[in-house]
Short mmCIF file of C-alpha atoms in Angstrom, two decimals:
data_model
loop_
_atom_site.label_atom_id
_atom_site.label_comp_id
_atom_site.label_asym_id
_atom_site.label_seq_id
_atom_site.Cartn_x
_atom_site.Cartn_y
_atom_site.Cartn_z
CA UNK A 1 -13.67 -15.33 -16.97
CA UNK A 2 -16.64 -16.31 -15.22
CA UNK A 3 -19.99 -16.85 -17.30
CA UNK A 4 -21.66 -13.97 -15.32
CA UNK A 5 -19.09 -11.85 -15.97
CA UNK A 6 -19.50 -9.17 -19.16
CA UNK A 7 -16.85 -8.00 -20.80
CA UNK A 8 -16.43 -3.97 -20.21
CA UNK A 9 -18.60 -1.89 -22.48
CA UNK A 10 -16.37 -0.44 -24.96
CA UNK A 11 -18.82 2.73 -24.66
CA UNK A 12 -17.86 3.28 -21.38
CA UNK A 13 -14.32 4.22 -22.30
CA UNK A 14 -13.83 7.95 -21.15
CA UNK A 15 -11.41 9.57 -24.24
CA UNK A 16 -8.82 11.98 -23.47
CA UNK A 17 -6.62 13.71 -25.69
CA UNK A 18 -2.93 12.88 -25.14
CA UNK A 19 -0.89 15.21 -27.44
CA UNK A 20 2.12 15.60 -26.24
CA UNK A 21 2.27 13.46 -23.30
CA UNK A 22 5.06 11.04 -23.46
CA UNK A 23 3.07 7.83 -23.27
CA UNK A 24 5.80 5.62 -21.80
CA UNK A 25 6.27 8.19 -18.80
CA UNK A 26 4.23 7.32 -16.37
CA UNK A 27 4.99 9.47 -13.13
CA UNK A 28 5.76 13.27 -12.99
CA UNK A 29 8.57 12.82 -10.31
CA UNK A 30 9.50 15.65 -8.11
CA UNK A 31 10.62 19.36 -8.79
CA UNK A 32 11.07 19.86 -12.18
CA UNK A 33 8.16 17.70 -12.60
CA UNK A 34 8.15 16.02 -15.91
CA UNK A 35 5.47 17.80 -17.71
CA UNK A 36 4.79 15.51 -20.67
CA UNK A 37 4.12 12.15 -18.27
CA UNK A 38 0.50 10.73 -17.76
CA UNK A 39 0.43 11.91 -14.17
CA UNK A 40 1.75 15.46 -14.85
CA UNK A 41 -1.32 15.51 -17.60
CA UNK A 42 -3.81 13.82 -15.50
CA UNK A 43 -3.71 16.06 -12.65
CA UNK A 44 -3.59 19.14 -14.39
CA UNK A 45 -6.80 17.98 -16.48
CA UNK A 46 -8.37 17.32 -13.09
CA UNK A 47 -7.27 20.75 -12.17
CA UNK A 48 -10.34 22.15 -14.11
CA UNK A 49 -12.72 20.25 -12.18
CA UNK A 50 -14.23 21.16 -8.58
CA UNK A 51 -12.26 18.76 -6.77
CA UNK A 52 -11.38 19.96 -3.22
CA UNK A 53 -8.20 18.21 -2.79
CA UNK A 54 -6.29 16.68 -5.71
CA UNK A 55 -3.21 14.43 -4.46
CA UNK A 56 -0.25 13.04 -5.98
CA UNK A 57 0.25 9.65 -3.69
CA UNK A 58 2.78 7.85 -5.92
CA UNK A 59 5.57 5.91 -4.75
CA UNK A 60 5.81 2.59 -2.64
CA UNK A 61 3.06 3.01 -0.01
CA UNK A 62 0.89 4.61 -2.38
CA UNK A 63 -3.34 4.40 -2.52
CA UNK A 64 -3.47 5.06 -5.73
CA UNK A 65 -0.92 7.38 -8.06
CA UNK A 66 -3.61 10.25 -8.06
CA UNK A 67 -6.21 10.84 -5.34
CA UNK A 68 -9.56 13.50 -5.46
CA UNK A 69 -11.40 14.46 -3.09
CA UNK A 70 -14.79 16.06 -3.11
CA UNK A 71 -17.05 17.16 0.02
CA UNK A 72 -20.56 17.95 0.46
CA UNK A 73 -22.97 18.08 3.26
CA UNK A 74 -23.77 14.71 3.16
CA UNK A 75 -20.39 12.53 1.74
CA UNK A 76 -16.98 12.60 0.94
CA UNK A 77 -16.30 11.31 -2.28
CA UNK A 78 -12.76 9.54 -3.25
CA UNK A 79 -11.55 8.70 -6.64
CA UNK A 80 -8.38 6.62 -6.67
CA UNK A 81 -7.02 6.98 -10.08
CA UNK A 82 -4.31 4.02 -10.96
CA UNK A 83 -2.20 4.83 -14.44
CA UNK A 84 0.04 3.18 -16.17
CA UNK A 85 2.41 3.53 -19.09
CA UNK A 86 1.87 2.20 -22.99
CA UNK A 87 4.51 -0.47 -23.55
CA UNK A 88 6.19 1.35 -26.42
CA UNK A 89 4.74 4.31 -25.53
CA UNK A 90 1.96 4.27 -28.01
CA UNK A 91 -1.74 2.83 -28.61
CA UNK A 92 -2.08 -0.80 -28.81
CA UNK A 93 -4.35 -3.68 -28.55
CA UNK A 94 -1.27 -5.08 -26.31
CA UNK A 95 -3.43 -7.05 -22.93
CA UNK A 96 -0.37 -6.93 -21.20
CA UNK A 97 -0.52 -2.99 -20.77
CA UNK A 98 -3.72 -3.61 -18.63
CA UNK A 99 -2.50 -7.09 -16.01
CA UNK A 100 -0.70 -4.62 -13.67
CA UNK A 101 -3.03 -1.65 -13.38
CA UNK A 102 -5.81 -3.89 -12.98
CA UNK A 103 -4.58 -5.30 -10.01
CA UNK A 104 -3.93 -2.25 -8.39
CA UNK A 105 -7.31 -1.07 -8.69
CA UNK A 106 -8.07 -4.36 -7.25
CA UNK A 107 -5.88 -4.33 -4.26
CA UNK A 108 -7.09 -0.44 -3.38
CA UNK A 109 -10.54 -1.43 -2.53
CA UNK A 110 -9.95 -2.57 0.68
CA UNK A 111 -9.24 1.18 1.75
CA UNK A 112 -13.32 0.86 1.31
CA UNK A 113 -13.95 -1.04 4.36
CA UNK A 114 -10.81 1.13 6.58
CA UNK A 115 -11.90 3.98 9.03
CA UNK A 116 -11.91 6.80 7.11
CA UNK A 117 -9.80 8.81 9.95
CA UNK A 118 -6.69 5.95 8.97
CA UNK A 119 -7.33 7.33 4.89
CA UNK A 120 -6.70 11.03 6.09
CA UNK A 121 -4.29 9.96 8.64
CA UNK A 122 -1.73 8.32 5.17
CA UNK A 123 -2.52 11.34 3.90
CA UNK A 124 -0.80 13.70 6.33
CA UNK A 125 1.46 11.53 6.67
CA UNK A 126 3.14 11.64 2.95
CA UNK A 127 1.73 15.58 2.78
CA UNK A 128 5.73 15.46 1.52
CA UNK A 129 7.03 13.53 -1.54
CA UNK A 130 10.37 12.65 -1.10
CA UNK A 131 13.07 10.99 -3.66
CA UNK A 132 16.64 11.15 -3.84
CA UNK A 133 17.14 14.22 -1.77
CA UNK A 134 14.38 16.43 -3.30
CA UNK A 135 11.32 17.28 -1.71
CA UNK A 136 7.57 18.82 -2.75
CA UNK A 137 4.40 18.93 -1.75
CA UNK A 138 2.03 15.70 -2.33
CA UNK A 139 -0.86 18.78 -2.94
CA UNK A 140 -1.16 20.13 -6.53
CA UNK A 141 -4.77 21.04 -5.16
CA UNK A 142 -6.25 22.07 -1.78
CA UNK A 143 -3.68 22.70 1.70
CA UNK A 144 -2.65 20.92 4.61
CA UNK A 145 -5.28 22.67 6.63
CA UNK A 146 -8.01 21.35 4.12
CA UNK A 147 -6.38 17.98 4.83
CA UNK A 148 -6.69 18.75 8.70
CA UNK A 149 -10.35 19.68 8.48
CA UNK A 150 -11.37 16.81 7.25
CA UNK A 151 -9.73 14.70 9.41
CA UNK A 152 -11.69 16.11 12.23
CA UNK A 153 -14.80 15.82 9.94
CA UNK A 154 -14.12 12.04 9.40
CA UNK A 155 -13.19 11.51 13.36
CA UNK A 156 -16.91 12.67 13.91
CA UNK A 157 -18.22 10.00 11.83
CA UNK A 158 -21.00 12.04 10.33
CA UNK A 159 -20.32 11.97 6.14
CA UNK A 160 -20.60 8.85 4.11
CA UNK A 161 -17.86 7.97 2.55
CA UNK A 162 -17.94 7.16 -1.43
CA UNK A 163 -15.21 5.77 -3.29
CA UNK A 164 -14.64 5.49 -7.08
CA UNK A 165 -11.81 3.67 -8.99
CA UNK A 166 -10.14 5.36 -12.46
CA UNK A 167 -7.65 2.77 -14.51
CA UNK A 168 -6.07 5.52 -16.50
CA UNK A 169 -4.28 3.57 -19.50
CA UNK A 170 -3.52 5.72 -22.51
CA UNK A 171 -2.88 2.79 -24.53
CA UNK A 172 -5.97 1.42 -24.84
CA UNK A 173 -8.05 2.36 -28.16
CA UNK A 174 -11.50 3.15 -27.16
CA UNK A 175 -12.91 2.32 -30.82
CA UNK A 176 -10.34 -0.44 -31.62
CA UNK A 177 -10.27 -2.55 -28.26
CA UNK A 178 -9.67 -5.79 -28.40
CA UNK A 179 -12.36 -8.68 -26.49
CA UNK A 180 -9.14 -9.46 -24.13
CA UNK A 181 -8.70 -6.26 -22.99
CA UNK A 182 -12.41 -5.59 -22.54
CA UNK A 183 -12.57 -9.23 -20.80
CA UNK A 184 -10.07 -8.11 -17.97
CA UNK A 185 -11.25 -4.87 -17.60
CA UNK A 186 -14.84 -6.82 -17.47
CA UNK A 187 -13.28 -8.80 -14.12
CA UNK A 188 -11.94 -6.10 -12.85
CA UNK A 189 -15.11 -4.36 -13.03
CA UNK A 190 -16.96 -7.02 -11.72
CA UNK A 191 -14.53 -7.64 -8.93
CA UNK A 192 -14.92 -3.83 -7.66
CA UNK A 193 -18.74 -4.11 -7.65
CA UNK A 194 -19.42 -7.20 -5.73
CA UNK A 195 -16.59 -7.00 -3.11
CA UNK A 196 -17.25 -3.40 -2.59
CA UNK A 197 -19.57 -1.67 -4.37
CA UNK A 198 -17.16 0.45 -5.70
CA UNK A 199 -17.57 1.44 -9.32
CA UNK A 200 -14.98 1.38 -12.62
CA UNK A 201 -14.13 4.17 -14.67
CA UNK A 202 -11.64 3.54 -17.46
CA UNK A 203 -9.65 6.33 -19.41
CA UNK A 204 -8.16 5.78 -22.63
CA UNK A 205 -7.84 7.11 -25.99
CA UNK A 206 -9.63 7.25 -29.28
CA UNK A 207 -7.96 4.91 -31.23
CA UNK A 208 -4.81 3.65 -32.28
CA UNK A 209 -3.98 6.59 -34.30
CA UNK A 210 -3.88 9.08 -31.14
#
């Protein structure tokens, strides 16, 4: 790691609750959706806050696995939220839980410096998630038409456009990190901020008794 580089302040690690999410299922699938996966919990946490469109973008091609959306008069802002499973599908100190989802975050910042017409165009695009001959809507929150709308919004060029990155990693213990994990997440951090002034979030869980 680079000298000016601080490892990521174990403070910063959001907690959620995962009781009875299957840590070692990562995606939710399509219809049935697998309702004890990290996805299938993540969105329907994000359900309860006043996101205008929440996403489900996963599969090769993806942005990120989940994608929010939030307009105001001035800005639209974008989280990309990357997940990943536990190895074992429990809480460890385990670094190698964190090398893969930290390079996605990586890779999805240069959606940062794309027109954001070509973000809402991949958008429309995958409005339906397809696998093995079933089909559902991408959209667990907001329509097409929302989708639409802001498409001509972002064709005018008038909003600022505001992205923030979520790694989403049950497995790591928020009170019982280890300095390797905090080191990568550090670079990762660090990496966001000065090629794109995009900003980390990072969602775990308590501790390794969760």
């Amino acid at each position: 790691m680079p000298e000016d580089t601080e490892p990521y302040q174990k403070e910063k690690i959001i907690v959620w609750d995962w009781s009875g999410v299957n840590l070692h299922h990562e995606s939710q699938g399509i219809e049935p959706k697998i309702t004890d996966s990290i996805q299938y919990h993540c969105i329907e946490r994000l359900k309860a806050e006043d996101y205008d469109i929440i996403y489900d973008d996963d599969y090769s091609g993806e942005i990120a696995d989940i994608i929010t959306i939030k307009k105001t008069d001035e800005k639209f802002s974008i989280q990309l939220y990357h997940l990943k499973y536990a190895k074992g599908g429990r809480v460890s100190r385990e670094v190698e839980n964190l090398y893969e989802v930290c390079g996605q975050a990586q890779k999805s910042i240069h959606w940062r410096f794309k027109e954001c017409t070509e973000f809402f165009e991949h958008l429309l695009k995958r409005k339906t998630k397809s696998r093995n001959g079933k089909q559902c809507s991408r959209l667990a929150k907001g329509s097409e038409q929302d989708l639409l709308g802001f498409y001509s919004l972002a064709k005018r060029n008038e909003l600022k456009v505001e992205f923030e990155i979520f790694i989403v990693q049950p497995s790591i213990p928020k009170m019982e990190a280890t300095q390797e994990q905090l080191t990568l997440l550090g670079v990762t951090e660090n990496y966001l901020m000065e090629k794109a002034r995009v900003k980390l979030a990072v969602i775990g869980s308590k501790n390794m008794s969760n």
